[in-house]
mmCIF file of C-alpha atoms and ligand atoms in Angstrom:
data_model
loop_
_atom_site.group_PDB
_atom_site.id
_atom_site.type_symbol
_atom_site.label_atom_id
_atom_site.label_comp_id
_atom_site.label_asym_id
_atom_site.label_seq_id
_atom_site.Cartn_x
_atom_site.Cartn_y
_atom_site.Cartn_z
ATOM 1 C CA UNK A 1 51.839 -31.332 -14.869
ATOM 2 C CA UNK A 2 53.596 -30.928 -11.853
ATOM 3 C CA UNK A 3 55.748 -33.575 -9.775
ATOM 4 C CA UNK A 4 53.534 -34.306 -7.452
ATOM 5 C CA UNK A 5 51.466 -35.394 -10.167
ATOM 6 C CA UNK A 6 53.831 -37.478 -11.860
ATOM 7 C CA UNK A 7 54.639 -39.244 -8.490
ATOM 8 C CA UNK A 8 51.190 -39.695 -7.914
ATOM 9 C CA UNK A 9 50.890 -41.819 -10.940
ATOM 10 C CA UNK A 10 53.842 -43.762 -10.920
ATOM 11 C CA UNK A 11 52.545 -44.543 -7.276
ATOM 12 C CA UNK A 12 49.541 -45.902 -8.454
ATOM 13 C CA UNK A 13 51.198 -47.674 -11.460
ATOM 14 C CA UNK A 14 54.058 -49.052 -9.406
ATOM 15 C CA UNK A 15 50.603 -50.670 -7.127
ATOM 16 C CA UNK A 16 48.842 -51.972 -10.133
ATOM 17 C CA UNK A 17 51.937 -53.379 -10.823
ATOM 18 C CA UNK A 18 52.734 -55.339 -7.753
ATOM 19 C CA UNK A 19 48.727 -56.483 -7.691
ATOM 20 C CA UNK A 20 48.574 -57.959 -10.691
ATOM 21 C CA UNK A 21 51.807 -59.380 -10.058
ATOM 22 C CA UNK A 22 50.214 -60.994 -7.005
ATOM 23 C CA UNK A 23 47.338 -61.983 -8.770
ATOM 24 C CA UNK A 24 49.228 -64.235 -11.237
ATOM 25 C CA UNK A 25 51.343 -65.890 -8.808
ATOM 26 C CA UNK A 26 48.373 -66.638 -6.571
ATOM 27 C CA UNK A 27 46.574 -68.576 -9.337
ATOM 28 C CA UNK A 28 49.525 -70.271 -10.448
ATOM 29 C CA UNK A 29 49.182 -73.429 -8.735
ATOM 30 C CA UNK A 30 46.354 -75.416 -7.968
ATOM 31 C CA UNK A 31 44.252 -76.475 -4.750
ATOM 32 C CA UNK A 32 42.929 -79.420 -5.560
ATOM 33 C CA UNK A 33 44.143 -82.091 -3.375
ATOM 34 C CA UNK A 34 42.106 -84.724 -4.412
ATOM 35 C CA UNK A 35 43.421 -87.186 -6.572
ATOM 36 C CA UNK A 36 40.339 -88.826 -7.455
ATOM 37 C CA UNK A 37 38.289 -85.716 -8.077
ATOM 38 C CA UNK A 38 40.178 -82.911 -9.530
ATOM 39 C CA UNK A 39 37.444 -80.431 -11.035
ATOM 40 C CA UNK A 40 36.829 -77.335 -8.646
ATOM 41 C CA UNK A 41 33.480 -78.321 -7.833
ATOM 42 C CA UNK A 42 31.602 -76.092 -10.034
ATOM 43 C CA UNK A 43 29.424 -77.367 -12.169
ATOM 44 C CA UNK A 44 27.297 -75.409 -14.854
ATOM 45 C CA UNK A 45 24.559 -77.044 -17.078
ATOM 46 C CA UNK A 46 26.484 -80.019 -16.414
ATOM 47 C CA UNK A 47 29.636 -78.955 -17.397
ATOM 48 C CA UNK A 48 32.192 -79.589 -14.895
ATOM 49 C CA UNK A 49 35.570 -77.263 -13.889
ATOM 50 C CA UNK A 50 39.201 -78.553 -13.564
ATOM 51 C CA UNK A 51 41.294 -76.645 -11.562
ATOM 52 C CA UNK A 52 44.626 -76.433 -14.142
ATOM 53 C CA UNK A 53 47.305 -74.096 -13.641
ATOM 54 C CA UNK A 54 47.575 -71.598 -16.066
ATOM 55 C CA UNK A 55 48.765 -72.434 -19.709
ATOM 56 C CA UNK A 56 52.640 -71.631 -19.560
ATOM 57 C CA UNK A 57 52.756 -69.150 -22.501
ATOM 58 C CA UNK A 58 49.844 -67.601 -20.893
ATOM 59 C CA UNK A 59 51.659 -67.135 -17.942
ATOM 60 C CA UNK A 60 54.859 -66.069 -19.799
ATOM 61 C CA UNK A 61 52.999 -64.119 -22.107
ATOM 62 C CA UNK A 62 52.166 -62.051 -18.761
ATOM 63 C CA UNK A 63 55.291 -62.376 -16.930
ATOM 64 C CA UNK A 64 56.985 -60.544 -20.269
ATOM 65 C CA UNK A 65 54.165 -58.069 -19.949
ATOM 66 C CA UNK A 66 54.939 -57.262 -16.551
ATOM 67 C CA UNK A 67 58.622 -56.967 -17.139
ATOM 68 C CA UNK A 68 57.707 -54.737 -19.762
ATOM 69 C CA UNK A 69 56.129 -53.114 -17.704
ATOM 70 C CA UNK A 70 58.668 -51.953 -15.442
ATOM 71 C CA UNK A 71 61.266 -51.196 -17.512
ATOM 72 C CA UNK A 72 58.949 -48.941 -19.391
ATOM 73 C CA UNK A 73 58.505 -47.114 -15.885
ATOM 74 C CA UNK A 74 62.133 -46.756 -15.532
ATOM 75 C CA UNK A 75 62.632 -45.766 -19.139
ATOM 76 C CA UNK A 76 59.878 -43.067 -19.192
ATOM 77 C CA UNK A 77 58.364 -42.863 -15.600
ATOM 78 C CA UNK A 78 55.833 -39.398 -15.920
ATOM 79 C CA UNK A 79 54.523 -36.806 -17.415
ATOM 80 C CA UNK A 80 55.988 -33.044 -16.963
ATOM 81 C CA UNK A 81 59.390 -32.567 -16.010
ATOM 82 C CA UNK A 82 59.399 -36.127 -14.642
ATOM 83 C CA UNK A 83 63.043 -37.594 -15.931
ATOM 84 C CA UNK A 84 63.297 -41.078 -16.660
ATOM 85 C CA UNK A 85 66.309 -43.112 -17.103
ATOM 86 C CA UNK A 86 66.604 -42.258 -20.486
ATOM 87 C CA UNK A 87 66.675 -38.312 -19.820
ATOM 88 C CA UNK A 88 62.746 -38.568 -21.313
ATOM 89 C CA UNK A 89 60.407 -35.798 -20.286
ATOM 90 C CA UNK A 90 57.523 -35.444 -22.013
ATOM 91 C CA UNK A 91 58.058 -31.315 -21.362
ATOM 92 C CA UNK A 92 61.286 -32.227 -23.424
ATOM 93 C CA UNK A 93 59.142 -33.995 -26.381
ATOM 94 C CA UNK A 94 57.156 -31.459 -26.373
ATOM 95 C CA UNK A 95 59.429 -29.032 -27.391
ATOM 96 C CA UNK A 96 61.438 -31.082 -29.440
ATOM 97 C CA UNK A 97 58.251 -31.541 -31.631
ATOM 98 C CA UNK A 98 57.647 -27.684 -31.817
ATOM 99 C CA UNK A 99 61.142 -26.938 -32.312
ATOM 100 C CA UNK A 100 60.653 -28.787 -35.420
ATOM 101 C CA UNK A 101 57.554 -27.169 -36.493
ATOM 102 C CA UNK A 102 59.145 -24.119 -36.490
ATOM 103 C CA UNK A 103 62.034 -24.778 -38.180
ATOM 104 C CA UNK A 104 59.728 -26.480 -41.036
ATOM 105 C CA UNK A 105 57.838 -22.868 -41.159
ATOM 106 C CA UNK A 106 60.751 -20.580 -40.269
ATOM 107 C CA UNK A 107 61.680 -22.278 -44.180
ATOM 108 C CA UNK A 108 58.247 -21.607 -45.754
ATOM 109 C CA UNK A 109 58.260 -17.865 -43.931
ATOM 110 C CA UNK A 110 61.740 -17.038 -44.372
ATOM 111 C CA UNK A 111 60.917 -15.339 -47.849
ATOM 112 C CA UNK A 112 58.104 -13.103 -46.058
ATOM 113 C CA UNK A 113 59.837 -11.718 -43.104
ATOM 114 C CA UNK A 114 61.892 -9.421 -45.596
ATOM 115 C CA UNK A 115 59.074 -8.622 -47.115
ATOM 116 C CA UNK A 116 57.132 -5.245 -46.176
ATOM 117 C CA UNK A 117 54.159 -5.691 -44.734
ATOM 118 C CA UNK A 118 52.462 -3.723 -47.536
ATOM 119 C CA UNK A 119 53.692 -5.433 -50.047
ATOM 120 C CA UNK A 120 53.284 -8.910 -48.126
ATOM 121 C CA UNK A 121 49.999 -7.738 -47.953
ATOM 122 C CA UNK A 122 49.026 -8.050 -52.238
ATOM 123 C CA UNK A 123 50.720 -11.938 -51.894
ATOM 124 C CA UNK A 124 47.886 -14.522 -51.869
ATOM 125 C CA UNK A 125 49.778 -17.139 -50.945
ATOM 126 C CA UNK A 126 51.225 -15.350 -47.752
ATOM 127 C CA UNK A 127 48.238 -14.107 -46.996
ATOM 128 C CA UNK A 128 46.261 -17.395 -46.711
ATOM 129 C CA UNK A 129 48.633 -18.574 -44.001
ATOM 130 C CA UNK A 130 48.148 -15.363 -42.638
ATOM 131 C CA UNK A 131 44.660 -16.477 -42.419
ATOM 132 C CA UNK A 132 45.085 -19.656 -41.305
ATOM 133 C CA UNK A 133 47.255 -17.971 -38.249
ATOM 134 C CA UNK A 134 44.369 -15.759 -37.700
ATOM 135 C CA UNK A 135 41.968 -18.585 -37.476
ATOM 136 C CA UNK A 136 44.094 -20.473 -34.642
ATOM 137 C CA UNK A 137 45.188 -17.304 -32.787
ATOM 138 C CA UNK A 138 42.743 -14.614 -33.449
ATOM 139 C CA UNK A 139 39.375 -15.633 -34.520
ATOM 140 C CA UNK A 140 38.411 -16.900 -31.056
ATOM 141 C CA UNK A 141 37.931 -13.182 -29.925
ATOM 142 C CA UNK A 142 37.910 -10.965 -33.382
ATOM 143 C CA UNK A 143 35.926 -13.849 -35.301
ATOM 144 C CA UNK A 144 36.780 -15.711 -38.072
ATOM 145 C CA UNK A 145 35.471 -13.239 -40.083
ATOM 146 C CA UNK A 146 37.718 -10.626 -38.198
ATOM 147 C CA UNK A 147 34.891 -8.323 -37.697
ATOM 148 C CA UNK A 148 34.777 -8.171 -34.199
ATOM 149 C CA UNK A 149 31.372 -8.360 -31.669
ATOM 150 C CA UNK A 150 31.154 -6.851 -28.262
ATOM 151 C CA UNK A 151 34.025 -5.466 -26.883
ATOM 152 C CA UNK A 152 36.483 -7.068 -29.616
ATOM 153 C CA UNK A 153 37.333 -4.316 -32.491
ATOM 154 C CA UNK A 154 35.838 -5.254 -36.324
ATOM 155 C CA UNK A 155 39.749 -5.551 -37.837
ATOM 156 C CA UNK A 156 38.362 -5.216 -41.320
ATOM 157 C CA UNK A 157 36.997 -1.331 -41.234
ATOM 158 C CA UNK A 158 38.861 1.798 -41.392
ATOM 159 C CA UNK A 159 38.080 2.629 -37.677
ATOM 160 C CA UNK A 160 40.947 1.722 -35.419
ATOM 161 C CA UNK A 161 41.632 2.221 -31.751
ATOM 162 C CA UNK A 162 45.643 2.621 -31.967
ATOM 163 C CA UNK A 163 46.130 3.498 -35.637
ATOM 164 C CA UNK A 164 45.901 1.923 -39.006
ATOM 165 C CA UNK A 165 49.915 1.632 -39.901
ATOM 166 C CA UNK A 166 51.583 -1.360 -40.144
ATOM 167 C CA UNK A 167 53.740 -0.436 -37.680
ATOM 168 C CA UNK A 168 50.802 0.243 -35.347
ATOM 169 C CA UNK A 169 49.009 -3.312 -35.790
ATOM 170 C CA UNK A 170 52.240 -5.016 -35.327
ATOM 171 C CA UNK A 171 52.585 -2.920 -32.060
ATOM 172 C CA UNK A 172 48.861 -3.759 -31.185
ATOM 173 C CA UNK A 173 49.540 -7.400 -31.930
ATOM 174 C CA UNK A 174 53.110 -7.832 -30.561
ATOM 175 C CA UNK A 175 53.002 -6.342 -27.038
ATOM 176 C CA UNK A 176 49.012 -6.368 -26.792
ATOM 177 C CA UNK A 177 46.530 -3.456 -25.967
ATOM 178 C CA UNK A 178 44.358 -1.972 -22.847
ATOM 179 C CA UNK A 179 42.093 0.333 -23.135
ATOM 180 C CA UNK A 180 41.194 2.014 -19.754
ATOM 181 C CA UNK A 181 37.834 4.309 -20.188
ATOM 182 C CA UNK A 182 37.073 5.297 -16.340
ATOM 183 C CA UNK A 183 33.999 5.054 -14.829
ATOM 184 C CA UNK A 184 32.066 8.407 -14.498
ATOM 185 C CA UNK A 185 28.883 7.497 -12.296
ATOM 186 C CA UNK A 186 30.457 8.961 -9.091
ATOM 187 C CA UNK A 187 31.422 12.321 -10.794
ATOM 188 C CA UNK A 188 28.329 12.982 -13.023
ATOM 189 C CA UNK A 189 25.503 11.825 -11.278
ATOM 190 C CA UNK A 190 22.291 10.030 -12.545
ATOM 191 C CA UNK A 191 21.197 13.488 -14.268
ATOM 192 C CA UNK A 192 24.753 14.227 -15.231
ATOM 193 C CA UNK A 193 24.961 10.133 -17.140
ATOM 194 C CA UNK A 194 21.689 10.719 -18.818
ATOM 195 C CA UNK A 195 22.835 14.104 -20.042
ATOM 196 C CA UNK A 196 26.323 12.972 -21.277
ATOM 197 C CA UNK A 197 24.670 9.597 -22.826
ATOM 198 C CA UNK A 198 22.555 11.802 -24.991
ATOM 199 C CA UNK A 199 25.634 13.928 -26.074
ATOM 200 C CA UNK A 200 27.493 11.049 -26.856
ATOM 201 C CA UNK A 201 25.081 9.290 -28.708
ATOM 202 C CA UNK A 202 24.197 13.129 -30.446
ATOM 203 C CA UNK A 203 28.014 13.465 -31.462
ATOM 204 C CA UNK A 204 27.533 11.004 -34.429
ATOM 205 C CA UNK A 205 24.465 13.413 -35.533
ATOM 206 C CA UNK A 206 26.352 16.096 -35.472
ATOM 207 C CA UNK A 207 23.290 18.945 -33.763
ATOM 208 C CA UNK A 208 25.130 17.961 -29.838
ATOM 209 C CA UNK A 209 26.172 20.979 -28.633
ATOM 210 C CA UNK A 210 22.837 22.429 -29.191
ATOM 211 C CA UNK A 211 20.808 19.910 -27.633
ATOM 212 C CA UNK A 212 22.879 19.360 -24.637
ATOM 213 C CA UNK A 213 24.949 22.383 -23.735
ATOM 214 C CA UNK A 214 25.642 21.396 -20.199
ATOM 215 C CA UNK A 215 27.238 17.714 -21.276
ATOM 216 C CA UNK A 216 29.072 19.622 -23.465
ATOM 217 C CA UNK A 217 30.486 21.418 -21.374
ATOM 218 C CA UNK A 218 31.393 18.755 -19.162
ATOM 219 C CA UNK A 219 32.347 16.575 -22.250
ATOM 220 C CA UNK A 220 35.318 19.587 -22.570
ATOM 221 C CA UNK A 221 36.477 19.386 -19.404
ATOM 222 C CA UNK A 222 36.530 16.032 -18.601
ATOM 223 C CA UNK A 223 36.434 13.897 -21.714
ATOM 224 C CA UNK A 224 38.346 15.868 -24.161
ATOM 225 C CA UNK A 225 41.728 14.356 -23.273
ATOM 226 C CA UNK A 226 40.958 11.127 -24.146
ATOM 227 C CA UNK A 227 38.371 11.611 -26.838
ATOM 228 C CA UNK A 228 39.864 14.956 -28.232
ATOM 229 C CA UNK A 229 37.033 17.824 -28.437
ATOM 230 C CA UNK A 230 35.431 16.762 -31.409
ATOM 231 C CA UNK A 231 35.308 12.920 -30.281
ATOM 232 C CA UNK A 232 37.482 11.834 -32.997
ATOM 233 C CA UNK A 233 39.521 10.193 -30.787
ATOM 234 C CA UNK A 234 42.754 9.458 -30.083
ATOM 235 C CA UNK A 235 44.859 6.193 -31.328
ATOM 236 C CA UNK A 236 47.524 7.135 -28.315
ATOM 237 C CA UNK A 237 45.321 6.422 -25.677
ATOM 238 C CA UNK A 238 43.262 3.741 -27.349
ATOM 239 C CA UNK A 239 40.034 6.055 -27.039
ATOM 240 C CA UNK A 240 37.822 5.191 -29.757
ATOM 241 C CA UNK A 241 36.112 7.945 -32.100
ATOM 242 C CA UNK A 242 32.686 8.661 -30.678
ATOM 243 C CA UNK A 243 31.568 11.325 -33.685
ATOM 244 C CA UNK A 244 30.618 8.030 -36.027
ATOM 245 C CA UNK A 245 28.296 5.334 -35.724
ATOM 246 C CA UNK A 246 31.259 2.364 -34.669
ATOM 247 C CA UNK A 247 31.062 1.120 -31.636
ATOM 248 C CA UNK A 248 33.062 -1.293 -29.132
ATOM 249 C CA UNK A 249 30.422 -1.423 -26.987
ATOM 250 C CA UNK A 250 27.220 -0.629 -28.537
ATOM 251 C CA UNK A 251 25.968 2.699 -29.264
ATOM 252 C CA UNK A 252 21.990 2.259 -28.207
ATOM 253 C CA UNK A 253 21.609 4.605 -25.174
ATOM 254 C CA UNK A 254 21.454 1.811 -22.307
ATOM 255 C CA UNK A 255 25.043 0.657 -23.223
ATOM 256 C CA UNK A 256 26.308 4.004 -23.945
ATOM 257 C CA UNK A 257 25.314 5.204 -20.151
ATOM 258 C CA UNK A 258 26.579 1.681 -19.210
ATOM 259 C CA UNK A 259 29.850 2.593 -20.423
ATOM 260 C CA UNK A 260 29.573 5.702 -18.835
ATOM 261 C CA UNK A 261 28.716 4.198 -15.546
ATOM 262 C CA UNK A 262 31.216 1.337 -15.144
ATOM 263 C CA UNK A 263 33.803 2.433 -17.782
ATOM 264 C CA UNK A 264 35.568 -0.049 -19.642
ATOM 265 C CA UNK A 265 38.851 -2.328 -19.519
ATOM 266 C CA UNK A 266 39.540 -3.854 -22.882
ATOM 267 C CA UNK A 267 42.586 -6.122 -23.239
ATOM 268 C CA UNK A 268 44.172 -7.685 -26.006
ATOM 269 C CA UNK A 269 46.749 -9.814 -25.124
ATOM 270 C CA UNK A 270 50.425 -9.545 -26.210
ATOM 271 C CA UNK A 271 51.263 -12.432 -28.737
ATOM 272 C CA UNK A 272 55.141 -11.335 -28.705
ATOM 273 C CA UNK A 273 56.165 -14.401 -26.146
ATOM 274 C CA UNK A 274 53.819 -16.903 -27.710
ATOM 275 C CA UNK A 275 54.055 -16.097 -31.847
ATOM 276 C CA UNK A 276 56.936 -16.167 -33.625
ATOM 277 C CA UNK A 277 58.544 -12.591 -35.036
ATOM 278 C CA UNK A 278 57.850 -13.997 -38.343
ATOM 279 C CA UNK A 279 53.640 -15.062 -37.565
ATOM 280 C CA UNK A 280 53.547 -11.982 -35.698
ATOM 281 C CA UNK A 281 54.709 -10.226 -39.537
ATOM 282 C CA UNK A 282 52.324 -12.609 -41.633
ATOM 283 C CA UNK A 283 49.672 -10.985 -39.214
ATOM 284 C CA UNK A 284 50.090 -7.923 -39.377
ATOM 285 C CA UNK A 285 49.959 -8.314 -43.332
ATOM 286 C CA UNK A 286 46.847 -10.025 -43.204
ATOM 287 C CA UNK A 287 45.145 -7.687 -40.521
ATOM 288 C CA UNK A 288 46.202 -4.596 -42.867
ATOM 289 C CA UNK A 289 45.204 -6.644 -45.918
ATOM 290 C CA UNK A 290 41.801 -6.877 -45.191
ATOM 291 C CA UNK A 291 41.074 -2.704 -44.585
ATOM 292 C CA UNK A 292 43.110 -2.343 -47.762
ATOM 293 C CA UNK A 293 42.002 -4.810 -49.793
ATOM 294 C CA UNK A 294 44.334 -5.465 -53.005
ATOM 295 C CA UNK A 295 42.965 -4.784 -56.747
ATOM 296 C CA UNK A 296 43.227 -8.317 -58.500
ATOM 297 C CA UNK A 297 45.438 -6.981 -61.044
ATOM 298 C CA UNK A 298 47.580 -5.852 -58.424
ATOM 299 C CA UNK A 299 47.469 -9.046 -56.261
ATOM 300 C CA UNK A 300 50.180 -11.701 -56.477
ATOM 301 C CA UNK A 301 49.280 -15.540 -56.751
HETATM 302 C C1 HEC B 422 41.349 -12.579 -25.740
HETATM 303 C C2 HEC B 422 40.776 -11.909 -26.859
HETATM 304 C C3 HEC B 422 41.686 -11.459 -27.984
HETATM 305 C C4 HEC B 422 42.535 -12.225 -28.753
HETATM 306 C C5 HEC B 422 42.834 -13.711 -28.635
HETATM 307 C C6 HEC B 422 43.084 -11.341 -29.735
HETATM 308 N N1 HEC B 422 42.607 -10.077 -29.554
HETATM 309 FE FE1 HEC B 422 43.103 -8.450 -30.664
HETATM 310 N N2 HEC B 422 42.035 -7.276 -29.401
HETATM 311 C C7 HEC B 422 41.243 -7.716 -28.371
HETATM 312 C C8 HEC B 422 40.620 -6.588 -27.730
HETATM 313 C C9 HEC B 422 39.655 -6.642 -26.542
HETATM 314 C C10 HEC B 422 41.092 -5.434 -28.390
HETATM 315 C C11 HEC B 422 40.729 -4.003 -28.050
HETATM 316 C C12 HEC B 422 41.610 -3.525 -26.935
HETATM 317 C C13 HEC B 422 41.047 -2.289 -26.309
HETATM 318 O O1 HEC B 422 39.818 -2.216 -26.138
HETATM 319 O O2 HEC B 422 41.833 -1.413 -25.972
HETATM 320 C C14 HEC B 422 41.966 -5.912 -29.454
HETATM 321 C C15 HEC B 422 42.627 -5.085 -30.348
HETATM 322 C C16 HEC B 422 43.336 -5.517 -31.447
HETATM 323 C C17 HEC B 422 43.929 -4.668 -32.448
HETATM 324 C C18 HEC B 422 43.869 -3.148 -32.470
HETATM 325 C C19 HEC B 422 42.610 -2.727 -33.171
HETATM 326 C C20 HEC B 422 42.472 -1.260 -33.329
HETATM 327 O O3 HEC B 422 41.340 -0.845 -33.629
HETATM 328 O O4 HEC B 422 43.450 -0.526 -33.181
HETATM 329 C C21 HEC B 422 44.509 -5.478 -33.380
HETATM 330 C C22 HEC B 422 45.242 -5.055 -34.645
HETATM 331 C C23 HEC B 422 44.306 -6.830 -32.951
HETATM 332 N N3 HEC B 422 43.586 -6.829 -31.785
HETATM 333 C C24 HEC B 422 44.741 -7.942 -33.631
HETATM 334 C C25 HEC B 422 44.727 -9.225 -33.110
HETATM 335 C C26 HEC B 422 45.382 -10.361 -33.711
HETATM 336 C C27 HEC B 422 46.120 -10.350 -35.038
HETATM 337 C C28 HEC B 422 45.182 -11.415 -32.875
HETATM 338 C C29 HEC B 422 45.711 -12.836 -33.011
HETATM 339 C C30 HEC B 422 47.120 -12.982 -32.885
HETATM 340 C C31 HEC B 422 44.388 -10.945 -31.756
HETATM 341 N N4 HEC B 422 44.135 -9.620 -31.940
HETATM 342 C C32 HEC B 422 43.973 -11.750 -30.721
HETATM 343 C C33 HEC B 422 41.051 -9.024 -27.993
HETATM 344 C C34 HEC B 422 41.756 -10.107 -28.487
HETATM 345 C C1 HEC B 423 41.706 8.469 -19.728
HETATM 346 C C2 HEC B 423 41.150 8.625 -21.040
HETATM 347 C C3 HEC B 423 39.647 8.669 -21.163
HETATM 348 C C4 HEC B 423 38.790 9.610 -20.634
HETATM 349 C C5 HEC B 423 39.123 10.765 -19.721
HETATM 350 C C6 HEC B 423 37.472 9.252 -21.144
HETATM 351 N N1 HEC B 423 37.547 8.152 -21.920
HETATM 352 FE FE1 HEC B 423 35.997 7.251 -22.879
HETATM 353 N N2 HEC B 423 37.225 5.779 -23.456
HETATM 354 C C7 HEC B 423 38.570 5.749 -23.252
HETATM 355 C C8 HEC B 423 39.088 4.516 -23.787
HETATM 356 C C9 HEC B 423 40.558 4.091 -23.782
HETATM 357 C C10 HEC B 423 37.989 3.796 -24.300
HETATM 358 C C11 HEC B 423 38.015 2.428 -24.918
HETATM 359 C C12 HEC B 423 37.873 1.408 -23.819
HETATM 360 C C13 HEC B 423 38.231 0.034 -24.254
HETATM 361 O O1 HEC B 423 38.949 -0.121 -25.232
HETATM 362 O O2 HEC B 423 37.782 -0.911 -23.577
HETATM 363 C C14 HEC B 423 36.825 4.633 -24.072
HETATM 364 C C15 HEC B 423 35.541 4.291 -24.473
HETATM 365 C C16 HEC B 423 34.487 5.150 -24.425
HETATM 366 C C17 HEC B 423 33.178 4.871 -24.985
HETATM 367 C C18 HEC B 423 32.775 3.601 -25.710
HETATM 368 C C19 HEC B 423 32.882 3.796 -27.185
HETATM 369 C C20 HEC B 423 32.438 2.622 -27.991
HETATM 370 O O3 HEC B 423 32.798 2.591 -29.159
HETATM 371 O O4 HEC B 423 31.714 1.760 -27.483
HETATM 372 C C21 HEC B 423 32.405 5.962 -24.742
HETATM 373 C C22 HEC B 423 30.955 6.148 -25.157
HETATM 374 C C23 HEC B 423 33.225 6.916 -24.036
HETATM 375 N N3 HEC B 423 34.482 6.388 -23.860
HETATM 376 C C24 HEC B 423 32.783 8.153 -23.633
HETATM 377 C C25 HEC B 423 33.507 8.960 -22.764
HETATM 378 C C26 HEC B 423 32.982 10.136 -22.128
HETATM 379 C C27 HEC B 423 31.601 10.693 -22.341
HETATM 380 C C28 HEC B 423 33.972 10.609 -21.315
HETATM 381 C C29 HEC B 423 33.919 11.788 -20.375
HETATM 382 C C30 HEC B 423 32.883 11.750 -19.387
HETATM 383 C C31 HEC B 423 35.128 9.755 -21.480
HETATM 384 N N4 HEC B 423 34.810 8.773 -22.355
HETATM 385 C C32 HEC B 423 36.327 9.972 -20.868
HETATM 386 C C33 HEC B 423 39.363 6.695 -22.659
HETATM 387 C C34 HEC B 423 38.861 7.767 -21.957
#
């Protein structure tokens, strides 16, 4: 909320304010002047209207509300950075209320951060926070299920973009990934996509280089960097193995020459400024818990 906003309301409520203020006072006294007939003239099946002023603890009742009111303003007079008289911001709350959330959970994580991650990893009971972490951070684009969809990596197979150590999926989680595949419709041509498309999707059959010599070729000079000769890939670039059948982006032919079109741009964002070192650990646990799932006899309570 910015200050403008905050000013805007106050505006409004200092206006409210002052109107109903206006309003009371106005229909404080009455306007009858006659003596002999003091109703207001209305009449409604016969029932007729005085024209009273207000009942006094009505009107007190509202004059307290107003004054209320106001000092309430003063006390706490916005949202944002907005300071009252009090030093109240409701930025301020904010954190004060997260501040202690964390140092509730810094408690109940304190025993895990020690912990390595492989280990943390055959703990139930860190691992089910782990999952609830996942479920409010992560499931949004890796599904609750953590096997991925379009574009968003399955979590829980033994195919991985950067690498399978922990130290790899904390770095993947902590400072965040982007993959950058370039777009290859200007350099191989219509004939040149529909060649490559059918190497690609060959590689995971294993019979490519005889089918399509000229991709291959190609597939040497200009894809082998990235996706290493074989297409197995390479976790330092974030080029996914094309020689199986697991795909980011679907492996029919359309989206395979798609992808060789347009190229491809995925992001996962760093959580290292928004989750804590120690949620960022629990993570990582969980994420290399479920590709290396823990014998029961093995697995703590
Ligand atoms: C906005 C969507 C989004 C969110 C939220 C997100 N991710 Fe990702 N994540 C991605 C994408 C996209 C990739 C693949 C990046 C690429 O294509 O280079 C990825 C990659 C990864 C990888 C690397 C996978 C591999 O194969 O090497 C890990 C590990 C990971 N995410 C874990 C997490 C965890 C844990 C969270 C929750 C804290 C999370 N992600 C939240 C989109 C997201
Ligand atoms: C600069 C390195 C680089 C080069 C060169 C490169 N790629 Fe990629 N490629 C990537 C990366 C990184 C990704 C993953 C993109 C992402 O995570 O969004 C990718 C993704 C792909 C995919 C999608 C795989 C899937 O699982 O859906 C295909 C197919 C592919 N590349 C084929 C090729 C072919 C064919 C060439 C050569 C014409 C090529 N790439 C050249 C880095 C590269």
């Amino acid at each position: 909320m910015t200050s403008f906003w905050s000013a805007w309301i106050i505006i409004l409520t200092v206006i409210t304010l002052v109107l109903v203020t206006w309003l009371l006072l106005a229909n404080r006294t009455t306007t009858v002047k006659d003596e002999e007939n003091p109703t207001t003239g209305h009449v409604y099946d016969g029932i007729e209207e005085y024209d009273n002023p207000l009942p006094s603890w009505w009107f007190k009742m509202f004059v307290i509300s107003i004054v209320f009111a106001v000092g309430y303003l003063i006390a706490y007079p916005g949202l944002g950075n907005f300071k009252g008289v009090l030093g109240w911001t409701s930025v301020g709350q904010w954190q004060a209320d997260v501040d202690k959330a964390d140092a509730k959970t810094a408690e109940l994580y304190a025993g895990y951060v020690s912990t390595p991650v492989e280990q943390l990893a055959e703990n139930n009971k860190a691992m089910r926070l782990g999952r609830r972490i996942f479920s409010n951070n992560c499931a949004i684009c890796h599904g609750t299920e953590a096997k991925g969809g379009y574009g968003f990596p399955n979590l829980t197979d033994k195919d991985w973009l950067y690498g399978s150590s922990a130290q790899e999926i904390k770095h993947s989680i902590a400072a965040g990934r982007n993959g950058m595949m370039p777009a290859w419709e200007s350099i191989l041509g219509e004939q040149g996509l529909t060649d490559m498309t059918g190497y690609v999707v060959a590689l995971s059959k294993g019979n490519a280089a005889e089918q399509y010599p000229a991709a291959a070729e190609k597939f040497a000079m200009l894809c082998a960097a990235c996706h290493m000769p074989d297409g197995s890939g390479n976790p330092l670039m974030g080029a996914p193995r094309l020689n199986d059948d697991i795909w980011l982006y679907g492996g029919d032919p359309g989206q395979v020459k798609q992808t060789l079109a347009l190229g491809r741009n995925g992001k996962m964002p760093a959580q290292g400024e928004t989750l804590s070192a120690d949620k960022i650990h629990l993570l990582t646990a969980y994420v290399y818990s479920l590709s290396n799932p823990v014998s029961p006899a093995k697995a703590k309570p």
